[in-house]
């Protein structure tokens, strides 16, 4: 057997599965696949949303029982997998999701003396940390906190927590780039249908767009608790040509990005949305609110257009600039595409993750049983 220094670091990657097609699940799947392909890391994936099979699947129809059983299966999966890992990488969100997902992994890591890396992506961090002293103390138990933007790093710093900045990454070649030389016909929104993403505000923006350009269409790609009320709002506003797609798989999203002509985001709370980077990679002009960390990736008048979060009139006015001056949209999109290549390509980010894993694991790495798989593998917990 090769000496320990030459063996890949074994990382227990804990995140939502692709069953939900959410932002974290897509990021985790991309990271696991890319790391395994490089061969320097063994990735052992444990899903937070453990599936329930057989006769137990009936419990999925009972709201609170479903959460209890899924959480129990998740903790049992951690107990089985974490002892084999050199490092645990657990994706984190805010509020109740923080209790359900990262907390068991952080506490078990403490018990096993396994270093935990906590990537935190939610734009709600400021409110979450201010409200929960328990969450702040738990986060401080992690070996490293990693965030995708300087904006979020500054939030953690205000609460006495240091954070490493590793930007979200993508491979621009995975998206179908298209130049848009004509005025937009199809506007795309692909945020979850939840209050913080302000899709209702987006519908108000589209009302103003359609008043000026009646043939414009809107695709609302995503799902969430506000779907019914948003559909009703679209009817109340008298909008035409609006299509709600529901949940969209990644391959379908690539097609929607290719077919659209303008990307508009109206979020009120945000960090560094992958959806904007994917729009950049697809050649879509981006018009967005300036919520949270968005100004760190969208530079107003350089690679996109920004409006003050919550200001429907300003966001609509910025979007209408692209309709009235398609050349402006093309110029912004060209720069955004270049930014993807220069700042958000996979290679630099993957090197940073590998370095962080190695530093966290240190010299006391575990030898992994041969049944976990070979160098550079990507294994997944099967319940």
C-alpha positions as YAML, in Angstrom:
chain: A
units: angstrom
residues:
- id: 1
  name: UNK
  ca: [0.00, 0.00, 0.00]
- id: 2
  name: UNK
  ca: [1.20, 3.51, -0.76]
- id: 3
  name: UNK
  ca: [2.39, 5.59, 2.19]
- id: 4
  name: UNK
  ca: [-0.15, 7.78, 3.92]
- id: 5
  name: UNK
  ca: [1.10, 11.04, 2.41]
- id: 6
  name: UNK
  ca: [0.35, 9.80, -1.12]
- id: 7
  name: UNK
  ca: [-3.18, 8.70, -0.36]
- id: 8
  name: UNK
  ca: [-6.12, 10.94, -1.26]
- id: 9
  name: UNK
  ca: [-7.90, 12.78, 1.52]
- id: 10
  name: UNK
  ca: [-11.23, 11.15, 2.34]
- id: 11
  name: UNK
  ca: [-13.98, 13.75, 2.56]
- id: 12
  name: UNK
  ca: [-17.44, 13.00, 3.88]
- id: 13
  name: UNK
  ca: [-19.53, 15.47, 1.86]
- id: 14
  name: UNK
  ca: [-22.87, 16.19, 3.51]
- id: 15
  name: UNK
  ca: [-25.50, 18.05, 1.50]
- id: 16
  name: UNK
  ca: [-29.02, 17.84, 0.06]
- id: 17
  name: UNK
  ca: [-29.37, 15.25, -2.68]
- id: 18
  name: UNK
  ca: [-30.30, 16.00, -6.26]
- id: 19
  name: UNK
  ca: [-33.85, 14.84, -5.53]
- id: 20
  name: UNK
  ca: [-34.83, 18.44, -4.86]
- id: 21
  name: UNK
  ca: [-32.77, 20.22, -7.56]
- id: 22
  name: UNK
  ca: [-32.05, 23.08, -5.18]
- id: 23
  name: UNK
  ca: [-29.06, 25.41, -5.28]
- id: 24
  name: UNK
  ca: [-27.09, 23.54, -2.62]
- id: 25
  name: UNK
  ca: [-27.78, 20.14, -4.15]
- id: 26
  name: UNK
  ca: [-26.53, 21.30, -7.56]
- id: 27
  name: UNK
  ca: [-23.41, 22.89, -6.02]
- id: 28
  name: UNK
  ca: [-22.67, 19.77, -3.97]
- id: 29
  name: UNK
  ca: [-23.14, 17.43, -6.92]
- id: 30
  name: UNK
  ca: [-20.89, 19.57, -9.10]
- id: 31
  name: UNK
  ca: [-18.22, 19.79, -6.39]
- id: 32
  name: UNK
  ca: [-18.25, 16.05, -5.68]
- id: 33
  name: UNK
  ca: [-18.01, 15.14, -9.35]
- id: 34
  name: UNK
  ca: [-15.24, 17.65, -10.09]
- id: 35
  name: UNK
  ca: [-13.16, 16.68, -7.05]
- id: 36
  name: UNK
  ca: [-13.42, 12.97, -7.80]
- id: 37
  name: UNK
  ca: [-12.35, 13.55, -11.41]
- id: 38
  name: UNK
  ca: [-9.12, 15.20, -10.22]
- id: 39
  name: UNK
  ca: [-8.14, 12.14, -8.17]
- id: 40
  name: UNK
  ca: [-6.79, 13.92, -5.09]
- id: 41
  name: UNK
  ca: [-9.86, 13.38, -2.92]
- id: 42
  name: UNK
  ca: [-12.15, 10.47, -2.10]
- id: 43
  name: UNK
  ca: [-15.67, 11.88, -1.81]
- id: 44
  name: UNK
  ca: [-18.13, 9.91, 0.30]
- id: 45
  name: UNK
  ca: [-21.51, 11.61, -0.16]
- id: 46
  name: UNK
  ca: [-24.17, 11.54, 2.56]
- id: 47
  name: UNK
  ca: [-27.49, 13.14, 1.72]
- id: 48
  name: UNK
  ca: [-29.28, 15.22, 4.33]
- id: 49
  name: UNK
  ca: [-32.64, 14.26, 2.83]
- id: 50
  name: UNK
  ca: [-32.30, 10.51, 3.28]
- id: 51
  name: UNK
  ca: [-34.88, 8.58, 1.19]
- id: 52
  name: UNK
  ca: [-37.57, 6.49, 2.87]
- id: 53
  name: UNK
  ca: [-38.26, 3.19, 1.11]
- id: 54
  name: UNK
  ca: [-40.70, 0.32, 1.38]
- id: 55
  name: UNK
  ca: [-43.56, 0.33, 3.86]
- id: 56
  name: UNK
  ca: [-41.91, 3.24, 5.67]
- id: 57
  name: UNK
  ca: [-42.47, 5.45, 2.62]
- id: 58
  name: UNK
  ca: [-46.05, 6.02, 3.76]
- id: 59
  name: UNK
  ca: [-44.62, 8.19, 6.53]
- id: 60
  name: UNK
  ca: [-43.59, 10.75, 3.90]
- id: 61
  name: UNK
  ca: [-47.23, 11.81, 3.70]
- id: 62
  name: UNK
  ca: [-47.28, 12.82, 7.39]
- id: 63
  name: UNK
  ca: [-45.70, 16.25, 7.71]
- id: 64
  name: UNK
  ca: [-43.87, 16.23, 11.06]
- id: 65
  name: UNK
  ca: [-43.34, 12.47, 11.18]
- id: 66
  name: UNK
  ca: [-41.63, 12.71, 7.77]
- id: 67
  name: UNK
  ca: [-39.14, 15.25, 9.15]
- id: 68
  name: UNK
  ca: [-38.46, 13.14, 12.25]
- id: 69
  name: UNK
  ca: [-37.86, 9.91, 10.32]
- id: 70
  name: UNK
  ca: [-35.73, 11.60, 7.64]
- id: 71
  name: UNK
  ca: [-33.62, 13.30, 10.32]
- id: 72
  name: UNK
  ca: [-33.12, 10.03, 12.19]
- id: 73
  name: UNK
  ca: [-32.00, 8.25, 9.01]
- id: 74
  name: UNK
  ca: [-29.63, 11.13, 8.27]
- id: 75
  name: UNK
  ca: [-28.01, 10.94, 11.70]
- id: 76
  name: UNK
  ca: [-27.62, 7.16, 11.40]
- id: 77
  name: UNK
  ca: [-25.96, 7.65, 8.00]
- id: 78
  name: UNK
  ca: [-23.50, 10.11, 9.59]
- id: 79
  name: UNK
  ca: [-22.71, 7.62, 12.35]
- id: 80
  name: UNK
  ca: [-21.89, 4.97, 9.72]
- id: 81
  name: UNK
  ca: [-19.85, 7.15, 7.37]
- id: 82
  name: UNK
  ca: [-18.08, 9.84, 9.36]
- id: 83
  name: UNK
  ca: [-15.66, 7.52, 11.23]
- id: 84
  name: UNK
  ca: [-14.07, 6.68, 7.86]
- id: 85
  name: UNK
  ca: [-13.45, 10.31, 6.91]
- id: 86
  name: UNK
  ca: [-10.41, 12.54, 7.29]
- id: 87
  name: UNK
  ca: [-12.60, 15.64, 6.94]
- id: 88
  name: UNK
  ca: [-16.33, 16.34, 6.99]
- id: 89
  name: UNK
  ca: [-17.62, 18.99, 4.57]
- id: 90
  name: UNK
  ca: [-21.21, 19.85, 5.50]
- id: 91
  name: UNK
  ca: [-23.29, 22.36, 3.56]
- id: 92
  name: UNK
  ca: [-25.10, 24.83, 5.80]
- id: 93
  name: UNK
  ca: [-28.19, 27.00, 5.59]
- id: 94
  name: UNK
  ca: [-29.93, 29.22, 8.15]
- id: 95
  name: UNK
  ca: [-32.46, 28.90, 10.94]
- id: 96
  name: UNK
  ca: [-34.27, 25.56, 11.27]
- id: 97
  name: UNK
  ca: [-32.30, 24.03, 8.40]
- id: 98
  name: UNK
  ca: [-29.10, 24.71, 10.35]
- id: 99
  name: UNK
  ca: [-30.40, 22.65, 13.28]
- id: 100
  name: UNK
  ca: [-31.49, 19.76, 11.06]
- id: 101
  name: UNK
  ca: [-28.45, 19.52, 8.77]
- id: 102
  name: UNK
  ca: [-25.06, 20.84, 9.97]
- id: 103
  name: UNK
  ca: [-25.66, 20.59, 13.72]
- id: 104
  name: UNK
  ca: [-25.58, 16.75, 13.96]
- id: 105
  name: UNK
  ca: [-22.46, 16.63, 11.76]
- id: 106
  name: UNK
  ca: [-20.68, 19.33, 13.80]
- id: 107
  name: UNK
  ca: [-21.44, 17.60, 17.11]
- id: 108
  name: UNK
  ca: [-20.51, 14.14, 15.82]
- id: 109
  name: UNK
  ca: [-17.31, 15.57, 14.36]
- id: 110
  name: UNK
  ca: [-16.48, 16.95, 17.79]
- id: 111
  name: UNK
  ca: [-17.10, 13.55, 19.37]
- id: 112
  name: UNK
  ca: [-15.00, 11.71, 16.77]
- id: 113
  name: UNK
  ca: [-12.33, 14.45, 16.64]
- id: 114
  name: UNK
  ca: [-12.91, 14.69, 12.91]
- id: 115
  name: UNK
  ca: [-12.39, 18.21, 11.54]
- id: 116
  name: UNK
  ca: [-15.51, 19.81, 10.08]
- id: 117
  name: UNK
  ca: [-15.53, 22.34, 7.25]
- id: 118
  name: UNK
  ca: [-18.73, 24.36, 7.14]
- id: 119
  name: UNK
  ca: [-19.51, 26.13, 3.84]
- id: 120
  name: UNK
  ca: [-22.25, 28.67, 4.52]
- id: 121
  name: UNK
  ca: [-24.13, 30.12, 1.54]
- id: 122
  name: UNK
  ca: [-27.26, 31.78, 2.91]
- id: 123
  name: UNK
  ca: [-27.74, 35.50, 2.55]
- id: 124
  name: UNK
  ca: [-29.74, 35.34, 5.81]
- id: 125
  name: UNK
  ca: [-26.54, 34.87, 7.85]
- id: 126
  name: UNK
  ca: [-26.69, 38.28, 9.54]
- id: 127
  name: UNK
  ca: [-30.15, 37.72, 10.97]
- id: 128
  name: UNK
  ca: [-29.46, 34.05, 11.75]
- id: 129
  name: UNK
  ca: [-26.30, 34.77, 13.75]
- id: 130
  name: UNK
  ca: [-27.85, 37.76, 15.52]
- id: 131
  name: UNK
  ca: [-30.86, 35.72, 16.63]
- id: 132
  name: UNK
  ca: [-29.09, 32.51, 17.64]
- id: 133
  name: UNK
  ca: [-26.19, 32.46, 20.08]
- id: 134
  name: UNK
  ca: [-26.37, 28.66, 19.94]
- id: 135
  name: UNK
  ca: [-25.79, 28.67, 16.17]
- id: 136
  name: UNK
  ca: [-22.83, 31.04, 16.58]
- id: 137
  name: UNK
  ca: [-21.24, 28.77, 19.19]
- id: 138
  name: UNK
  ca: [-21.82, 25.67, 17.07]
- id: 139
  name: UNK
  ca: [-20.30, 27.30, 14.00]
- id: 140
  name: UNK
  ca: [-17.19, 28.14, 16.03]
- id: 141
  name: UNK
  ca: [-16.70, 24.39, 16.60]
- id: 142
  name: UNK
  ca: [-15.99, 23.93, 12.88]
- id: 143
  name: UNK
  ca: [-12.34, 23.74, 11.84]
- id: 144
  name: UNK
  ca: [-13.04, 26.13, 8.98]
- id: 145
  name: UNK
  ca: [-16.01, 28.18, 7.84]
- id: 146
  name: UNK
  ca: [-16.01, 28.74, 4.07]
- id: 147
  name: UNK
  ca: [-18.13, 31.34, 2.30]
- id: 148
  name: UNK
  ca: [-18.45, 32.19, -1.41]
- id: 149
  name: UNK
  ca: [-18.17, 35.97, -1.16]
- id: 150
  name: UNK
  ca: [-16.40, 38.76, 0.76]
- id: 151
  name: UNK
  ca: [-19.88, 40.02, 1.67]
- id: 152
  name: UNK
  ca: [-20.60, 36.92, 3.72]
- id: 153
  name: UNK
  ca: [-17.08, 36.87, 5.17]
- id: 154
  name: UNK
  ca: [-17.70, 40.37, 6.55]
- id: 155
  name: UNK
  ca: [-20.96, 39.20, 8.14]
- id: 156
  name: UNK
  ca: [-19.17, 36.38, 9.97]
- id: 157
  name: UNK
  ca: [-16.34, 38.69, 10.99]
- id: 158
  name: UNK
  ca: [-18.85, 40.98, 12.73]
- id: 159
  name: UNK
  ca: [-19.88, 37.98, 14.82]
- id: 160
  name: UNK
  ca: [-16.33, 37.01, 15.73]
- id: 161
  name: UNK
  ca: [-16.00, 34.16, 13.23]
- id: 162
  name: UNK
  ca: [-13.24, 34.00, 10.65]
- id: 163
  name: UNK
  ca: [-14.19, 32.67, 7.23]
- id: 164
  name: UNK
  ca: [-12.27, 31.51, 4.17]
- id: 165
  name: UNK
  ca: [-13.59, 32.87, 0.86]
- id: 166
  name: UNK
  ca: [-13.87, 30.25, -1.90]
- id: 167
  name: UNK
  ca: [-16.11, 31.47, -4.75]
- id: 168
  name: UNK
  ca: [-18.80, 29.29, -6.23]
- id: 169
  name: UNK
  ca: [-17.55, 27.73, -9.43]
- id: 170
  name: UNK
  ca: [-18.88, 26.35, -12.67]
- id: 171
  name: UNK
  ca: [-17.63, 25.14, -16.01]
- id: 172
  name: UNK
  ca: [-18.80, 27.65, -18.63]
- id: 173
  name: UNK
  ca: [-18.60, 24.88, -21.23]
- id: 174
  name: UNK
  ca: [-21.50, 23.10, -19.54]
- id: 175
  name: UNK
  ca: [-23.80, 25.92, -20.65]
- id: 176
  name: UNK
  ca: [-24.91, 26.84, -24.14]
- id: 177
  name: UNK
  ca: [-23.59, 30.32, -24.84]
- id: 178
  name: UNK
  ca: [-25.63, 32.47, -27.24]
- id: 179
  name: UNK
  ca: [-25.29, 36.11, -28.25]
- id: 180
  name: UNK
  ca: [-28.47, 38.19, -27.98]
- id: 181
  name: UNK
  ca: [-28.38, 40.92, -30.62]
- id: 182
  name: UNK
  ca: [-32.12, 41.59, -30.83]
- id: 183
  name: UNK
  ca: [-34.50, 43.08, -28.23]
- id: 184
  name: UNK
  ca: [-35.53, 40.48, -25.63]
- id: 185
  name: UNK
  ca: [-38.62, 38.36, -26.16]
- id: 186
  name: UNK
  ca: [-38.35, 35.93, -23.23]
- id: 187
  name: UNK
  ca: [-37.49, 36.96, -19.67]
- id: 188
  name: UNK
  ca: [-36.32, 34.26, -17.25]
- id: 189
  name: UNK
  ca: [-36.53, 34.01, -13.47]
- id: 190
  name: UNK
  ca: [-35.29, 30.82, -11.80]
- id: 191
  name: UNK
  ca: [-35.27, 31.53, -8.07]
- id: 192
  name: UNK
  ca: [-37.24, 29.49, -5.55]
- id: 193
  name: UNK
  ca: [-40.76, 30.76, -5.00]
- id: 194
  name: UNK
  ca: [-40.14, 32.00, -1.46]
- id: 195
  name: UNK
  ca: [-40.55, 35.45, 0.09]
- id: 196
  name: UNK
  ca: [-36.86, 36.34, 0.25]
- id: 197
  name: UNK
  ca: [-36.51, 35.95, -3.54]
- id: 198
  name: UNK
  ca: [-39.37, 38.41, -4.15]
- id: 199
  name: UNK
  ca: [-40.81, 36.74, -7.23]
- id: 200
  name: UNK
  ca: [-43.93, 38.80, -6.57]
- id: 201
  name: UNK
  ca: [-41.82, 41.91, -7.11]
- id: 202
  name: UNK
  ca: [-40.54, 40.35, -10.32]
- id: 203
  name: UNK
  ca: [-44.13, 39.98, -11.56]
- id: 204
  name: UNK
  ca: [-44.64, 43.69, -10.85]
- id: 205
  name: UNK
  ca: [-41.50, 44.41, -12.89]
- id: 206
  name: UNK
  ca: [-42.81, 42.26, -15.73]
- id: 207
  name: UNK
  ca: [-46.12, 44.17, -15.70]
- id: 208
  name: UNK
  ca: [-44.14, 47.32, -16.49]
- id: 209
  name: UNK
  ca: [-42.11, 45.52, -19.16]
- id: 210
  name: UNK
  ca: [-45.23, 44.15, -20.80]
- id: 211
  name: UNK
  ca: [-46.87, 47.57, -20.78]
- id: 212
  name: UNK
  ca: [-44.03, 48.77, -22.99]
- id: 213
  name: UNK
  ca: [-43.43, 45.55, -24.94]
- id: 214
  name: UNK
  ca: [-46.71, 43.58, -25.00]
- id: 215
  name: UNK
  ca: [-45.35, 40.50, -26.77]
- id: 216
  name: UNK
  ca: [-42.74, 39.76, -24.11]
- id: 217
  name: UNK
  ca: [-42.99, 36.39, -22.31]
- id: 218
  name: UNK
  ca: [-41.92, 35.40, -18.80]
- id: 219
  name: UNK
  ca: [-40.71, 32.01, -17.61]
- id: 220
  name: UNK
  ca: [-40.81, 31.46, -13.85]
- id: 221
  name: UNK
  ca: [-38.70, 28.35, -13.24]
- id: 222
  name: UNK
  ca: [-38.76, 26.98, -9.71]
- id: 223
  name: UNK
  ca: [-41.02, 25.84, -6.93]
- id: 224
  name: UNK
  ca: [-41.82, 26.92, -3.41]
- id: 225
  name: UNK
  ca: [-44.44, 27.80, -0.85]
- id: 226
  name: UNK
  ca: [-45.63, 30.92, -2.71]
- id: 227
  name: UNK
  ca: [-46.43, 29.23, -6.02]
- id: 228
  name: UNK
  ca: [-50.23, 29.39, -5.68]
- id: 229
  name: UNK
  ca: [-50.25, 33.03, -4.55]
- id: 230
  name: UNK
  ca: [-47.82, 34.02, -7.32]
- id: 231
  name: UNK
  ca: [-49.98, 32.38, -9.97]
- id: 232
  name: UNK
  ca: [-52.93, 34.34, -8.61]
- id: 233
  name: UNK
  ca: [-50.89, 37.55, -8.59]
- id: 234
  name: UNK
  ca: [-50.00, 37.03, -12.26]
- id: 235
  name: UNK
  ca: [-53.71, 36.73, -13.04]
- id: 236
  name: UNK
  ca: [-54.58, 39.77, -10.93]
- id: 237
  name: UNK
  ca: [-51.96, 41.83, -12.77]
- id: 238
  name: UNK
  ca: [-53.45, 40.79, -16.11]
- id: 239
  name: UNK
  ca: [-50.16, 39.35, -17.31]
- id: 240
  name: UNK
  ca: [-50.04, 37.25, -20.46]
- id: 241
  name: UNK
  ca: [-47.39, 34.84, -21.68]
- id: 242
  name: UNK
  ca: [-46.32, 33.82, -18.15]
- id: 243
  name: UNK
  ca: [-45.30, 30.18, -17.65]
- id: 244
  name: UNK
  ca: [-44.64, 28.60, -14.26]
- id: 245
  name: UNK
  ca: [-42.52, 25.50, -14.82]
- id: 246
  name: UNK
  ca: [-42.28, 24.08, -11.30]
- id: 247
  name: UNK
  ca: [-39.07, 22.31, -10.30]
- id: 248
  name: UNK
  ca: [-36.54, 22.06, -13.12]
- id: 249
  name: UNK
  ca: [-33.73, 19.54, -13.51]
- id: 250
  name: UNK
  ca: [-30.25, 20.91, -14.28]
- id: 251
  name: UNK
  ca: [-30.32, 19.75, -17.92]
- id: 252
  name: UNK
  ca: [-33.65, 21.49, -18.46]
- id: 253
  name: UNK
  ca: [-32.30, 24.63, -16.83]
- id: 254
  name: UNK
  ca: [-29.48, 24.76, -19.38]
- id: 255
  name: UNK
  ca: [-32.13, 24.76, -22.12]
- id: 256
  name: UNK
  ca: [-34.18, 27.48, -20.42]
- id: 257
  name: UNK
  ca: [-31.09, 29.66, -20.03]
- id: 258
  name: UNK
  ca: [-30.23, 29.14, -23.70]
- id: 259
  name: UNK
  ca: [-33.73, 29.98, -24.91]
- id: 260
  name: UNK
  ca: [-34.23, 33.10, -22.75]
- id: 261
  name: UNK
  ca: [-33.16, 36.59, -23.78]
- id: 262
  name: UNK
  ca: [-32.94, 38.41, -20.43]
- id: 263
  name: UNK
  ca: [-32.41, 37.29, -16.84]
- id: 264
  name: UNK
  ca: [-34.08, 39.31, -14.07]
- id: 265
  name: UNK
  ca: [-33.64, 38.74, -10.34]
- id: 266
  name: UNK
  ca: [-35.59, 40.69, -7.69]
- id: 267
  name: UNK
  ca: [-34.36, 39.03, -4.47]
- id: 268
  name: UNK
  ca: [-34.50, 40.93, -1.17]
- id: 269
  name: UNK
  ca: [-31.97, 38.75, 0.68]
- id: 270
  name: UNK
  ca: [-29.13, 37.03, -1.13]
- id: 271
  name: UNK
  ca: [-25.48, 36.08, -1.19]
- id: 272
  name: UNK
  ca: [-23.76, 34.84, -4.35]
- id: 273
  name: UNK
  ca: [-26.45, 33.11, -6.40]
- id: 274
  name: UNK
  ca: [-25.26, 30.40, -8.76]
- id: 275
  name: UNK
  ca: [-28.24, 31.24, -10.96]
- id: 276
  name: UNK
  ca: [-26.62, 34.56, -11.90]
- id: 277
  name: UNK
  ca: [-23.31, 32.87, -12.73]
- id: 278
  name: UNK
  ca: [-25.18, 30.37, -14.90]
- id: 279
  name: UNK
  ca: [-26.88, 33.26, -16.70]
- id: 280
  name: UNK
  ca: [-23.44, 34.82, -17.24]
- id: 281
  name: UNK
  ca: [-22.15, 31.56, -18.71]
- id: 282
  name: UNK
  ca: [-25.14, 31.36, -21.06]
- id: 283
  name: UNK
  ca: [-24.70, 34.85, -22.50]
- id: 284
  name: UNK
  ca: [-27.84, 36.21, -20.85]
- id: 285
  name: UNK
  ca: [-27.87, 39.90, -19.95]
- id: 286
  name: UNK
  ca: [-28.47, 40.11, -16.19]
- id: 287
  name: UNK
  ca: [-30.59, 42.71, -14.40]
- id: 288
  name: UNK
  ca: [-30.73, 42.22, -10.65]
- id: 289
  name: UNK
  ca: [-31.44, 43.75, -7.28]
- id: 290
  name: UNK
  ca: [-28.39, 44.65, -5.22]
- id: 291
  name: UNK
  ca: [-29.35, 42.36, -2.34]
- id: 292
  name: UNK
  ca: [-26.60, 40.99, -0.11]
- id: 293
  name: UNK
  ca: [-23.48, 39.89, -1.94]
- id: 294
  name: UNK
  ca: [-24.82, 40.33, -5.47]
- id: 295
  name: UNK
  ca: [-22.79, 43.54, -6.10]
- id: 296
  name: UNK
  ca: [-19.63, 41.46, -5.61]
- id: 297
  name: UNK
  ca: [-20.45, 39.53, -8.79]
- id: 298
  name: UNK
  ca: [-22.68, 41.94, -10.76]
- id: 299
  name: UNK
  ca: [-20.90, 45.23, -11.39]
- id: 300
  name: UNK
  ca: [-23.49, 47.80, -12.41]
- id: 301
  name: UNK
  ca: [-22.95, 48.93, -15.98]
- id: 302
  name: UNK
  ca: [-19.99, 46.57, -16.44]
- id: 303
  name: UNK
  ca: [-21.32, 43.00, -16.54]
- id: 304
  name: UNK
  ca: [-24.95, 43.61, -15.62]
- id: 305
  name: UNK
  ca: [-27.39, 46.18, -14.30]
- id: 306
  name: UNK
  ca: [-28.38, 46.66, -10.65]
- id: 307
  name: UNK
  ca: [-31.29, 48.25, -8.82]
- id: 308
  name: UNK
  ca: [-31.89, 48.82, -5.14]
- id: 309
  name: UNK
  ca: [-33.43, 45.75, -3.51]
- id: 310
  name: UNK
  ca: [-37.19, 46.16, -3.21]
- id: 311
  name: UNK
  ca: [-37.41, 49.02, -5.72]
- id: 312
  name: UNK
  ca: [-39.72, 47.67, -8.43]
- id: 313
  name: UNK
  ca: [-39.66, 50.88, -10.46]
- id: 314
  name: UNK
  ca: [-35.86, 51.02, -10.65]
- id: 315
  name: UNK
  ca: [-35.53, 47.32, -11.48]
- id: 316
  name: UNK
  ca: [-38.10, 47.69, -14.28]
- id: 317
  name: UNK
  ca: [-36.31, 50.77, -15.61]
- id: 318
  name: UNK
  ca: [-33.01, 48.90, -15.68]
- id: 319
  name: UNK
  ca: [-34.59, 45.95, -17.49]
- id: 320
  name: UNK
  ca: [-36.19, 48.25, -20.05]
- id: 321
  name: UNK
  ca: [-32.75, 49.64, -20.91]
- id: 322
  name: UNK
  ca: [-31.90, 46.23, -22.40]
- id: 323
  name: UNK
  ca: [-35.09, 46.25, -24.48]
- id: 324
  name: UNK
  ca: [-34.35, 49.73, -25.77]
- id: 325
  name: UNK
  ca: [-30.63, 49.12, -26.35]
- id: 326
  name: UNK
  ca: [-29.86, 45.47, -27.18]
- id: 327
  name: UNK
  ca: [-26.24, 46.42, -27.89]
- id: 328
  name: UNK
  ca: [-25.89, 47.35, -24.22]
- id: 329
  name: UNK
  ca: [-27.15, 43.91, -23.25]
- id: 330
  name: UNK
  ca: [-24.65, 42.27, -25.59]
- id: 331
  name: UNK
  ca: [-21.75, 44.30, -24.17]
- id: 332
  name: UNK
  ca: [-22.70, 43.46, -20.58]
- id: 333
  name: UNK
  ca: [-23.16, 39.77, -21.39]
- id: 334
  name: UNK
  ca: [-19.78, 39.56, -23.14]
- id: 335
  name: UNK
  ca: [-18.04, 40.94, -20.06]
- id: 336
  name: UNK
  ca: [-20.03, 38.63, -17.79]
- id: 337
  name: UNK
  ca: [-18.97, 35.62, -19.84]
- id: 338
  name: UNK
  ca: [-15.34, 36.70, -19.55]
- id: 339
  name: UNK
  ca: [-15.75, 37.07, -15.79]
- id: 340
  name: UNK
  ca: [-16.96, 33.48, -15.64]
- id: 341
  name: UNK
  ca: [-13.80, 32.32, -17.37]
- id: 342
  name: UNK
  ca: [-11.50, 34.52, -15.26]
- id: 343
  name: UNK
  ca: [-13.06, 34.40, -11.79]
- id: 344
  name: UNK
  ca: [-15.45, 31.46, -11.47]
- id: 345
  name: UNK
  ca: [-13.83, 28.62, -13.41]
- id: 346
  name: UNK
  ca: [-13.58, 25.31, -11.58]
- id: 347
  name: UNK
  ca: [-9.81, 24.79, -11.47]
- id: 348
  name: UNK
  ca: [-8.83, 27.55, -8.97]
- id: 349
  name: UNK
  ca: [-11.76, 26.81, -6.65]
- id: 350
  name: UNK
  ca: [-11.06, 23.07, -6.64]
- id: 351
  name: UNK
  ca: [-7.42, 23.69, -5.76]
- id: 352
  name: UNK
  ca: [-8.55, 25.84, -2.83]
- id: 353
  name: UNK
  ca: [-10.91, 23.13, -1.58]
- id: 354
  name: UNK
  ca: [-8.21, 20.48, -1.84]
- id: 355
  name: UNK
  ca: [-5.79, 22.69, 0.08]
- id: 356
  name: UNK
  ca: [-8.38, 23.35, 2.78]
- id: 357
  name: UNK
  ca: [-9.10, 19.63, 3.16]
- id: 358
  name: UNK
  ca: [-5.38, 18.87, 3.49]
- id: 359
  name: UNK
  ca: [-4.89, 21.61, 6.08]
- id: 360
  name: UNK
  ca: [-7.92, 20.50, 8.08]
- id: 361
  name: UNK
  ca: [-6.94, 16.83, 8.03]
- id: 362
  name: UNK
  ca: [-3.34, 17.54, 9.02]
- id: 363
  name: UNK
  ca: [-0.90, 14.67, 9.62]
- id: 364
  name: UNK
  ca: [-3.34, 12.40, 11.49]
- id: 365
  name: UNK
  ca: [-5.27, 11.15, 8.47]
- id: 366
  name: UNK
  ca: [-7.24, 7.94, 8.66]
- id: 367
  name: UNK
  ca: [-6.55, 4.97, 6.44]
- id: 368
  name: UNK
  ca: [-9.78, 4.25, 4.61]
- id: 369
  name: UNK
  ca: [-11.00, 0.63, 4.30]
- id: 370
  name: UNK
  ca: [-10.70, -0.65, 0.75]
- id: 371
  name: UNK
  ca: [-14.47, -1.08, 0.46]
- id: 372
  name: UNK
  ca: [-14.90, 2.71, 0.39]
- id: 373
  name: UNK
  ca: [-13.31, 2.80, -3.09]
- id: 374
  name: UNK
  ca: [-10.13, 3.84, -4.76]
- id: 375
  name: UNK
  ca: [-8.31, 7.05, -5.49]
- id: 376
  name: UNK
  ca: [-10.43, 9.96, -6.58]
- id: 377
  name: UNK
  ca: [-13.72, 8.15, -6.11]
- id: 378
  name: UNK
  ca: [-17.20, 9.52, -5.54]
- id: 379
  name: UNK
  ca: [-19.35, 7.19, -3.45]
- id: 380
  name: UNK
  ca: [-22.85, 7.85, -2.25]
- id: 381
  name: UNK
  ca: [-24.70, 6.63, 0.79]
- id: 382
  name: UNK
  ca: [-27.47, 4.25, -0.20]
- id: 383
  name: UNK
  ca: [-30.11, 3.79, 2.45]
...
